[in-house]
Amino acid sequence: MSEMLRNDRLRNIAIIAHVDHGKTTLVDAMFHQSGLFRANQAVDERVMDTMDLERERGITIAAKNCSVLWKNTRINIIDTPGHADFGGEVERALSMADGAILLVDASEGPLPQTRFVLKKALDADLKIVVIINKIDRQDARPDEVLDEIYDLLIDLGATEDQLEFPLLYAIGRAGIAKKSLDEDADNLHVLLDTILAEIPGPAHNPSAPFQMLVSDLGYSDYMGRLAVGKIFNGTAHARDNLVCVGENGRSVPLKISKLQVYEGIKLVDVEEIQPGDIAVLAGIEDVKIGDTICNRETPVTLPRIRVDEPTVSMKFTINNSPFGGKEGKYVQSSRIRERLQKETLRNVAVQVEEVGDRDSIVVKGRGEFQLAILIETMRREGYEFSVGRPEAIFHHENGVKMEPVERLLVDCEERFLGVVTEKLSLRKGKMTQMVNNGKGRIRMEFSIPTRTLIGYRDEFLTDTRGTGIMNSLFDGYGEFRGECPSRFTGSIVADRTGAGVAYALFNLEPRGRLFIEPGQPVYEGMVVGEHNRAQDINVNPCKEKKLTNMRASGKDDNVILTPIKPMTLEQAINFIREDELVEVTPLSIRMRKAVLSAQKRHNMRGAQA
C-alpha cells in the first residue's frame, strides 16, 4: 500500500456550536477579514443563513459550504446545525471535514447540542480547535467554561491527543480572536493562522483511483441534479466518464457536464478537481446521499454515511375539513406524497413510510422540531394538509418494550426549582444532576422519555416567566416508563359552522383559554380553545344575543374580550391530543378533531366505555 499524502493547499473544517453561540456571525467576520468582500461592499448579516426560516429563527437548519482564501490556502468551511434534531445534516457535514472548530459561549458553556456534534467529531477522529466566544459579555466566565469543556471531552472519551487542543478567545461580533484573555487584538488573523497550523490538509492515496463521497444534493434548472461531496482520492476533469455506485452496489454510468468548487459563498467553474476538494458535480440524475462516484474501469466504493435512527413519527394526511382546498395550491395526496419523497432524497435523517390508507403517509424524524420545520417549509411552498400529534417510535428487545429517552438540561432561577421538578416528575423524568453556582440560577439534568417531553416546552417557558433555558439530546433507548397523559386539560370544540361572535366568546371565556377572535370562521369539530378541566366540551361560538324590546341601563355595554395570542405551528403540534389534528395551510393554522361530528365522537366514547 502506497504512503498517504496530504494536500497542503486545502483545509476542510466544520464549525461546531450550540444554537446562538455566534457561529454564523464568526463566519461573517472570517469572510470580511480574508478579503472575500470589498471594504465598501454592502453585505447582509449572517450570510450563511440563506433560508428564510434560518434568518427568522436565528438558527442553522441545513449544513452549508463556503470557503475563504488565506495565505494561498483555501479553507473550506462547513457550517453545521447546532440543533440535535438536524443530526442528519451534522453527519453529512463531518464526512467532508478533516478538523473542527468547537465554539462555546463564554457564559453558557457547552450545552447538549454541543455535546451531540462534538461526540460525532471525536468518533470521526477530527482535530479540534476550541474557541471561547463572547468574552465581552458581562456574565462571561471563560475559566469555568474551559474547565467544563475539559470535563465534557473526558466524559465523551477523548484521547490524550484530543485533550491537547489549541485554545483561542474571541468576540465574533467584533471580529476579534486572541490566544489569551489579556492580549490586545483587533482581527481574526490568529484564528486563520491556527487553522493552517493545527488542522491537517486532506489525506489521499496518490495511486488510488478517483473516489468522491456524495454528502449533499442540489438542483439546478439548467444542469439538473447536482452531487456535492469531498474528493477522497484521484482527480477528475469536466466531461470525464465515471460511474455512481449506489447502496445496493448497482453502478450507474455518468458523464460530468460541469465541475464547480466553492469560492466564498459562490460556486465557480473549474476544469479539474483535486483530492480534498469539496466539489459540485453535474451530469447525473439518479444519485443519493452516501453514494460513491468513481472510475468506470476501477470502481472502489467508500463507506456510506450512516445516520442515527429516527425517534419520532407524524402522520400526514390530506386536509378533509370543511375549509379544505380553499387556501392551498397543492392539496392532493399524490402531490404531498411526492414532496415528502423528495425530502428524503435531500435529508438522510427523514424517512417516509406508507400506511394502508391511500390519503395518509407517516414521516419519521429525529424530533418534533425537525418535523415542524419540514411542515413550515411545505406550508410556505403552497401545500395544504393535516398532521397528527408527534409520537415516539418504540422498540422491543427480548420482549421488553423500549422507548427513546432524552437527556434534558434545564437552567432556571432558583425560585422556579419546585415547579420545574414537579412538572418533570409527573412526566416520568428522573433528575441525574443538579448544580447551584450560587448566583441565583440552578442547572439540572434529567433523564426523561421523548414522548412525555413533547408539548412541555411552552409550559416550561410559562412556568419560568420566559427566563428558563431548556435543551434536550437523544440519549438512547430505555425501558418503557409507563403511561403519562399528554395534556392535563381538555379542548373547547365548536359544534357548528359559522363565524365567532363576541357575545358568545365573552360568555365562553370563564371556561378556559380561547384561540379565536370575533368574525373568525369556525366549523363543527374545530378546536376553538383550551378547557380548564380535563374533559372536552362542545360549545356554540356563533351564538348571538337575542334581541328584545326590553331595555335597561348597562345591559347593552360594549363587550371587551381578553386579547388572544395566535398559536404558532410548533405550539399547535405540541398542544393537540391523539384524537386531534393540525390543519396546515399557507394562510392558516387550525386545530380540529380527527372525527368532526360531535354525535360520532359521543357514540365512539360510549362504545369505548
GROMACS .gro file of C-alpha atoms in nm, residues 120-431:
model
  312
  120LYS     CA    1  -1.964   1.276   1.630
  121ALA     CA    2  -1.645   1.475   1.560
  122LEU     CA    3  -1.441   1.281   1.819
  123ASP     CA    4  -1.569   0.949   1.678
  124ALA     CA    5  -1.452   1.065   1.333
  125ASP     CA    6  -1.108   1.144   1.489
  126LEU     CA    7  -1.114   1.508   1.376
  127LYS     CA    8  -0.858   1.758   1.507
  128ILE     CA    9  -1.039   2.001   1.742
  129VAL     CA   10  -0.965   2.375   1.788
  130VAL     CA   11  -1.157   2.531   2.081
  131ILE     CA   12  -1.280   2.893   2.073
  132ILE     CA   13  -1.447   3.052   2.377
  133ASN     CA   14  -1.667   3.320   2.217
  134LYS     CA   15  -1.847   3.630   2.353
  135ILE     CA   16  -1.582   3.703   2.618
  136ASP     CA   17  -1.712   4.064   2.622
  137ARG     CA   18  -2.038   3.956   2.792
  138GLN     CA   19  -2.093   4.097   3.140
  139ASP     CA   20  -2.164   3.750   3.276
  140ALA     CA   21  -1.871   3.586   3.091
  141ARG     CA   22  -1.685   3.317   3.292
  142PRO     CA   23  -1.419   3.187   3.050
  143ASP     CA   24  -1.209   2.999   3.309
  144GLU     CA   25  -1.504   2.796   3.441
  145VAL     CA   26  -1.623   2.731   3.084
  146LEU     CA   27  -1.277   2.597   2.991
  147ASP     CA   28  -1.299   2.352   3.285
  148GLU     CA   29  -1.647   2.247   3.161
  149ILE     CA   30  -1.504   2.184   2.812
  150TYR     CA   31  -1.232   1.958   2.959
  151ASP     CA   32  -1.498   1.774   3.165
  152LEU     CA   33  -1.711   1.728   2.854
  153LEU     CA   34  -1.422   1.593   2.645
  154ILE     CA   35  -1.321   1.350   2.920
  155ASP     CA   36  -1.685   1.242   2.957
  156LEU     CA   37  -1.702   1.176   2.581
  157GLY     CA   38  -1.389   0.957   2.596
  158ALA     CA   39  -1.145   1.193   2.420
  159THR     CA   40  -0.789   1.067   2.376
  160GLU     CA   41  -0.484   1.246   2.526
  161ASP     CA   42  -0.406   1.397   2.186
  162GLN     CA   43  -0.761   1.532   2.156
  163LEU     CA   44  -0.736   1.688   2.505
  164GLU     CA   45  -0.425   1.883   2.395
  165PHE     CA   46  -0.635   2.122   2.187
  166PRO     CA   47  -0.535   2.474   2.072
  167LEU     CA   48  -0.739   2.735   2.264
  168LEU     CA   49  -0.850   3.080   2.142
  169TYR     CA   50  -1.072   3.352   2.287
  170ALA     CA   51  -1.300   3.552   2.057
  171ILE     CA   52  -1.554   3.828   2.020
  172GLY     CA   53  -1.717   3.706   1.698
  173ARG     CA   54  -1.940   4.010   1.651
  174ALA     CA   55  -1.635   4.244   1.658
  175GLY     CA   56  -1.420   4.005   1.450
  176ILE     CA   57  -1.151   3.959   1.718
  177ALA     CA   58  -0.963   3.642   1.821
  178LYS     CA   59  -0.666   3.609   2.059
  179LYS     CA   60  -0.462   3.343   2.238
  180SER     CA   61  -0.506   3.482   2.591
  181LEU     CA   62  -0.762   3.700   2.770
  182ASP     CA   63  -0.524   3.989   2.841
  183GLU     CA   64  -0.379   4.004   2.489
  184ASP     CA   65  -0.467   4.303   2.263
  185ALA     CA   66  -0.613   4.210   1.925
  186ASP     CA   67  -0.830   4.371   1.659
  187ASN     CA   68  -0.869   4.093   1.397
  188LEU     CA   69  -0.912   3.719   1.337
  189HIS     CA   70  -0.566   3.658   1.186
  190VAL     CA   71  -0.459   3.438   1.478
  191LEU     CA   72  -0.764   3.214   1.417
  192LEU     CA   73  -0.692   3.178   1.044
  193ASP     CA   74  -0.324   3.108   1.117
  194THR     CA   75  -0.420   2.849   1.382
  195ILE     CA   76  -0.641   2.669   1.129
  196LEU     CA   77  -0.348   2.643   0.884
  197ALA     CA   78  -0.106   2.531   1.155
  198GLU     CA   79  -0.324   2.286   1.351
  199ILE     CA   80  -0.578   2.138   1.108
  200PRO     CA   81  -0.415   1.886   0.872
  201GLY     CA   82  -0.468   1.903   0.498
  202PRO     CA   83  -0.688   1.628   0.347
  203ALA     CA   84  -0.502   1.295   0.310
  204HIS     CA   85  -0.517   1.090  -0.010
  205ASN     CA   86  -0.357   0.786  -0.170
  206PRO     CA   87  -0.172   0.902  -0.487
  207SER     CA   88  -0.205   0.561  -0.652
  208ALA     CA   89  -0.578   0.514  -0.580
  209PRO     CA   90  -0.842   0.574  -0.849
  210PHE     CA   91  -1.090   0.864  -0.833
  211GLN     CA   92  -1.338   0.847  -0.541
  212MET     CA   93  -1.595   1.104  -0.432
  213LEU     CA   94  -1.845   1.053  -0.147
  214VAL     CA   95  -2.180   1.225  -0.212
  215SER     CA   96  -2.267   1.419   0.106
  216ASP     CA   97  -2.533   1.658  -0.026
  217LEU     CA   98  -2.762   1.705  -0.324
  218GLY     CA   99  -2.869   2.015  -0.511
  219TYR     CA  100  -3.077   2.101  -0.813
  220SER     CA  101  -3.031   2.349  -1.096
  221ASP     CA  102  -3.292   2.437  -1.359
  222TYR     CA  103  -3.012   2.438  -1.618
  223MET     CA  104  -2.795   2.142  -1.511
  224GLY     CA  105  -3.046   1.916  -1.331
  225ARG     CA  106  -2.941   1.714  -1.026
  226LEU     CA  107  -2.616   1.819  -0.856
  227ALA     CA  108  -2.398   1.594  -0.638
  228VAL     CA  109  -2.194   1.766  -0.364
  229GLY     CA  110  -1.912   1.589  -0.180
  230LYS     CA  111  -1.547   1.554  -0.091
  231ILE     CA  112  -1.288   1.405  -0.327
  232PHE     CA  113  -1.109   1.134  -0.126
  233ASN     CA  114  -0.867   1.012  -0.394
  234GLY     CA  115  -0.767   1.086  -0.752
  235THR     CA  116  -0.857   1.370  -0.988
  236ALA     CA  117  -1.140   1.424  -1.235
  237HIS     CA  118  -1.196   1.658  -1.529
  238ALA     CA  119  -1.503   1.806  -1.689
  239ARG     CA  120  -1.660   1.567  -1.945
  240ASP     CA  121  -1.497   1.258  -1.785
  241ASN     CA  122  -1.694   0.934  -1.795
  242LEU     CA  123  -1.748   0.793  -1.443
  243VAL     CA  124  -1.991   0.567  -1.254
  244CYS     CA  125  -2.207   0.625  -0.946
  245VAL     CA  126  -2.227   0.320  -0.714
  246GLY     CA  127  -2.547   0.308  -0.502
  247GLU     CA  128  -2.637   0.133  -0.177
  248ASN     CA  129  -2.718  -0.198  -0.349
  249GLY     CA  130  -2.388  -0.197  -0.543
  250ARG     CA  131  -2.558  -0.106  -0.871
  251SER     CA  132  -2.343   0.115  -1.097
  252VAL     CA  133  -2.499   0.398  -1.297
  253PRO     CA  134  -2.279   0.549  -1.574
  254LEU     CA  135  -2.245   0.928  -1.583
  255LYS     CA  136  -2.064   1.196  -1.780
  256ILE     CA  137  -1.954   1.508  -1.590
  257SER     CA  138  -2.122   1.801  -1.764
  258LYS     CA  139  -1.991   2.061  -1.518
  259LEU     CA  140  -1.746   2.082  -1.225
  260GLN     CA  141  -1.766   2.355  -0.961
  261VAL     CA  142  -1.594   2.439  -0.632
  262TYR     CA  143  -1.679   2.692  -0.358
  263GLU     CA  144  -1.522   3.037  -0.367
  264GLY     CA  145  -1.666   3.232  -0.076
  265ILE     CA  146  -2.038   3.159  -0.081
  266LYS     CA  147  -2.047   3.129  -0.463
  267LEU     CA  148  -1.970   2.839  -0.693
  268VAL     CA  149  -1.708   2.879  -0.967
  269ASP     CA  150  -1.648   2.654  -1.267
  270VAL     CA  151  -1.323   2.454  -1.280
  271GLU     CA  152  -1.178   2.211  -1.531
  272GLU     CA  153  -1.015   1.978  -1.275
  273ILE     CA  154  -1.082   1.873  -0.914
  274GLN     CA  155  -0.805   1.756  -0.679
  275PRO     CA  156  -0.804   1.523  -0.375
  276GLY     CA  157  -0.956   1.701  -0.074
  277ASP     CA  158  -1.168   1.940  -0.281
  278ILE     CA  159  -1.532   1.983  -0.187
  279ALA     CA  160  -1.686   1.984  -0.533
  280VAL     CA  161  -2.024   2.012  -0.702
  281LEU     CA  162  -2.069   1.776  -0.995
  282ALA     CA  163  -2.343   1.792  -1.260
  283GLY     CA  164  -2.435   1.520  -1.506
  284ILE     CA  165  -2.622   1.251  -1.310
  285GLU     CA  166  -2.992   1.221  -1.228
  286ASP     CA  167  -3.011   0.902  -1.019
  287VAL     CA  168  -2.788   0.978  -0.717
  288LYS     CA  169  -2.847   0.955  -0.342
  289ILE     CA  170  -2.659   1.082  -0.037
  290GLY     CA  171  -2.393   0.826   0.062
  291ASP     CA  172  -2.327   0.705  -0.297
  292THR     CA  173  -1.968   0.686  -0.428
  293ILE     CA  174  -1.874   0.838  -0.765
  294CYS     CA  175  -1.565   0.662  -0.904
  295ASN     CA  176  -1.376   0.549  -1.214
  296ARG     CA  177  -1.558   0.330  -1.463
  297GLU     CA  178  -1.260   0.094  -1.502
  298THR     CA  179  -1.176   0.053  -1.130
  299PRO     CA  180  -1.490   0.129  -0.922
  300VAL     CA  181  -1.397   0.126  -0.549
  301THR     CA  182  -1.669   0.234  -0.306
  302LEU     CA  183  -1.628   0.434   0.015
  303PRO     CA  184  -1.813   0.359   0.345
  304ARG     CA  185  -2.164   0.507   0.327
  305ILE     CA  186  -2.278   0.790   0.555
  306ARG     CA  187  -2.476   0.635   0.841
  307VAL     CA  188  -2.719   0.839   1.046
  308ASP     CA  189  -2.890   0.768   1.379
  309GLU     CA  190  -3.234   0.611   1.365
  310PRO     CA  191  -3.541   0.843   1.382
  311THR     CA  192  -3.715   0.864   1.721
  312VAL     CA  193  -4.039   1.049   1.640
  313SER     CA  194  -4.310   0.989   1.378
  314MET     CA  195  -4.601   1.201   1.250
  315LYS     CA  196  -4.893   1.117   1.026
  316PHE     CA  197  -4.950   1.348   0.726
  317THR     CA  198  -5.297   1.335   0.565
  318ILE     CA  199  -5.495   1.540   0.315
  319ASN     CA  200  -5.700   1.827   0.457
  320ASN     CA  201  -6.059   1.697   0.459
  321SER     CA  202  -6.209   1.975   0.675
  322PRO     CA  203  -6.499   2.193   0.550
  323PHE     CA  204  -6.241   2.463   0.468
  324GLY     CA  205  -6.014   2.220   0.280
  325GLY     CA  206  -5.874   2.330  -0.058
  326LYS     CA  207  -5.960   2.699  -0.015
  327GLU     CA  208  -5.615   2.836   0.067
  328GLY     CA  209  -5.356   2.586  -0.063
  329LYS     CA  210  -5.204   2.544  -0.408
  330TYR     CA  211  -5.118   2.171  -0.368
  331VAL     CA  212  -5.386   1.974  -0.183
  332GLN     CA  213  -5.387   1.628  -0.345
  333SER     CA  214  -5.239   1.333  -0.155
  334SER     CA  215  -5.020   1.246  -0.457
  335ARG     CA  216  -4.856   1.594  -0.450
  336ILE     CA  217  -4.799   1.576  -0.073
  337ARG     CA  218  -4.653   1.225  -0.105
  338GLU     CA  219  -4.426   1.335  -0.393
  339ARG     CA  220  -4.296   1.634  -0.190
  340LEU     CA  221  -4.221   1.413   0.114
  341GLN     CA  222  -4.039   1.156  -0.102
  342LYS     CA  223  -3.831   1.442  -0.246
  343GLU     CA  224  -3.740   1.547   0.110
  344THR     CA  225  -3.596   1.200   0.184
  345LEU     CA  226  -3.355   1.241  -0.110
  346ARG     CA  227  -3.208   1.561   0.038
  347ASN     CA  228  -3.239   1.478   0.408
  348VAL     CA  229  -3.098   1.142   0.515
  349ALA     CA  230  -3.248   1.176   0.868
  350VAL     CA  231  -3.608   1.177   0.737
  351GLN     CA  232  -3.786   0.853   0.648
  352VAL     CA  233  -4.125   0.813   0.480
  353GLU     CA  234  -4.344   0.507   0.537
  354GLU     CA  235  -4.663   0.411   0.356
  355VAL     CA  236  -4.969   0.310   0.560
  356GLY     CA  237  -5.279   0.123   0.446
  357ASP     CA  238  -5.472   0.448   0.398
  358ARG     CA  239  -5.429   0.598   0.049
  359ASP     CA  240  -5.462   0.955   0.178
  360SER     CA  241  -5.209   0.922   0.463
  361ILE     CA  242  -4.834   0.884   0.495
  362VAL     CA  243  -4.611   0.850   0.806
  363VAL     CA  244  -4.297   1.067   0.829
  364LYS     CA  245  -4.021   0.976   1.076
  365GLY     CA  246  -3.751   1.212   1.201
  366ARG     CA  247  -3.514   1.299   1.486
  367GLY     CA  248  -3.755   1.520   1.680
  368GLU     CA  249  -4.075   1.722   1.661
  369PHE     CA  250  -3.876   2.040   1.585
  370GLN     CA  251  -3.724   1.888   1.271
  371LEU     CA  252  -4.070   1.779   1.152
  372ALA     CA  253  -4.215   2.122   1.239
  373ILE     CA  254  -3.950   2.288   1.017
  374LEU     CA  255  -4.043   2.048   0.733
  375ILE     CA  256  -4.414   2.132   0.778
  376GLU     CA  257  -4.344   2.508   0.783
  377THR     CA  258  -4.129   2.477   0.468
  378MET     CA  259  -4.404   2.286   0.283
  379ARG     CA  260  -4.665   2.536   0.402
  380ARG     CA  261  -4.465   2.823   0.252
  381GLU     CA  262  -4.435   2.631  -0.075
  382GLY     CA  263  -4.817   2.631  -0.105
  383TYR     CA  264  -4.904   2.285   0.034
  384GLU     CA  265  -5.221   2.226   0.236
  385PHE     CA  266  -5.256   1.918   0.457
  386SER     CA  267  -5.326   1.793   0.811
  387VAL     CA  268  -5.079   1.643   1.058
  388GLY     CA  269  -5.130   1.435   1.372
  389ARG     CA  270  -4.956   1.452   1.707
  390PRO     CA  271  -4.585   1.353   1.713
  391GLU     CA  272  -4.543   1.001   1.854
  392ALA     CA  273  -4.231   0.832   1.990
  393ILE     CA  274  -4.109   0.524   1.798
  394PHE     CA  275  -4.096   0.222   2.033
  395HIS     CA  276  -3.863  -0.079   2.001
  396HIS     CA  277  -3.894  -0.427   2.151
  397GLU     CA  278  -3.584  -0.604   2.283
  398ASN     CA  279  -3.619  -0.958   2.422
  399GLY     CA  280  -3.991  -0.899   2.474
  400VAL     CA  281  -3.933  -0.573   2.669
  401LYS     CA  282  -4.089  -0.252   2.539
  402MET     CA  283  -3.819   0.015   2.490
  403GLU     CA  284  -3.871   0.386   2.426
  404PRO     CA  285  -3.641   0.676   2.322
  405VAL     CA  286  -3.504   0.868   2.621
  406GLU     CA  287  -3.372   1.226   2.621
  407ARG     CA  288  -3.102   1.385   2.832
  408LEU     CA  289  -3.268   1.714   2.934
  409LEU     CA  290  -3.067   2.012   3.059
  410VAL     CA  291  -3.263   2.284   3.244
  411ASP     CA  292  -3.117   2.620   3.351
  412CYS     CA  293  -3.357   2.835   3.557
  413GLU     CA  294  -3.379   3.071   3.852
  414GLU     CA  295  -3.382   2.915   4.200
  415ARG     CA  296  -3.742   3.023   4.269
  416PHE     CA  297  -3.869   2.805   3.982
  417LEU     CA  298  -3.692   2.489   4.102
  418GLY     CA  299  -4.004   2.345   4.268
  419VAL     CA  300  -4.248   2.390   3.981
  420VAL     CA  301  -3.999   2.259   3.719
  421THR     CA  302  -3.905   1.943   3.912
  422GLU     CA  303  -4.272   1.875   3.996
  423LYS     CA  304  -4.383   1.902   3.632
  424LEU     CA  305  -4.094   1.688   3.506
  425SER     CA  306  -4.150   1.417   3.768
  426LEU     CA  307  -4.516   1.398   3.655
  427ARG     CA  308  -4.377   1.339   3.304
  428LYS     CA  309  -4.163   1.044   3.426
  429GLY     CA  310  -3.842   1.249   3.441
  430LYS     CA  311  -3.557   1.145   3.674
  431MET     CA  312  -3.308   1.405   3.798
   0.00000   0.00000   0.00000
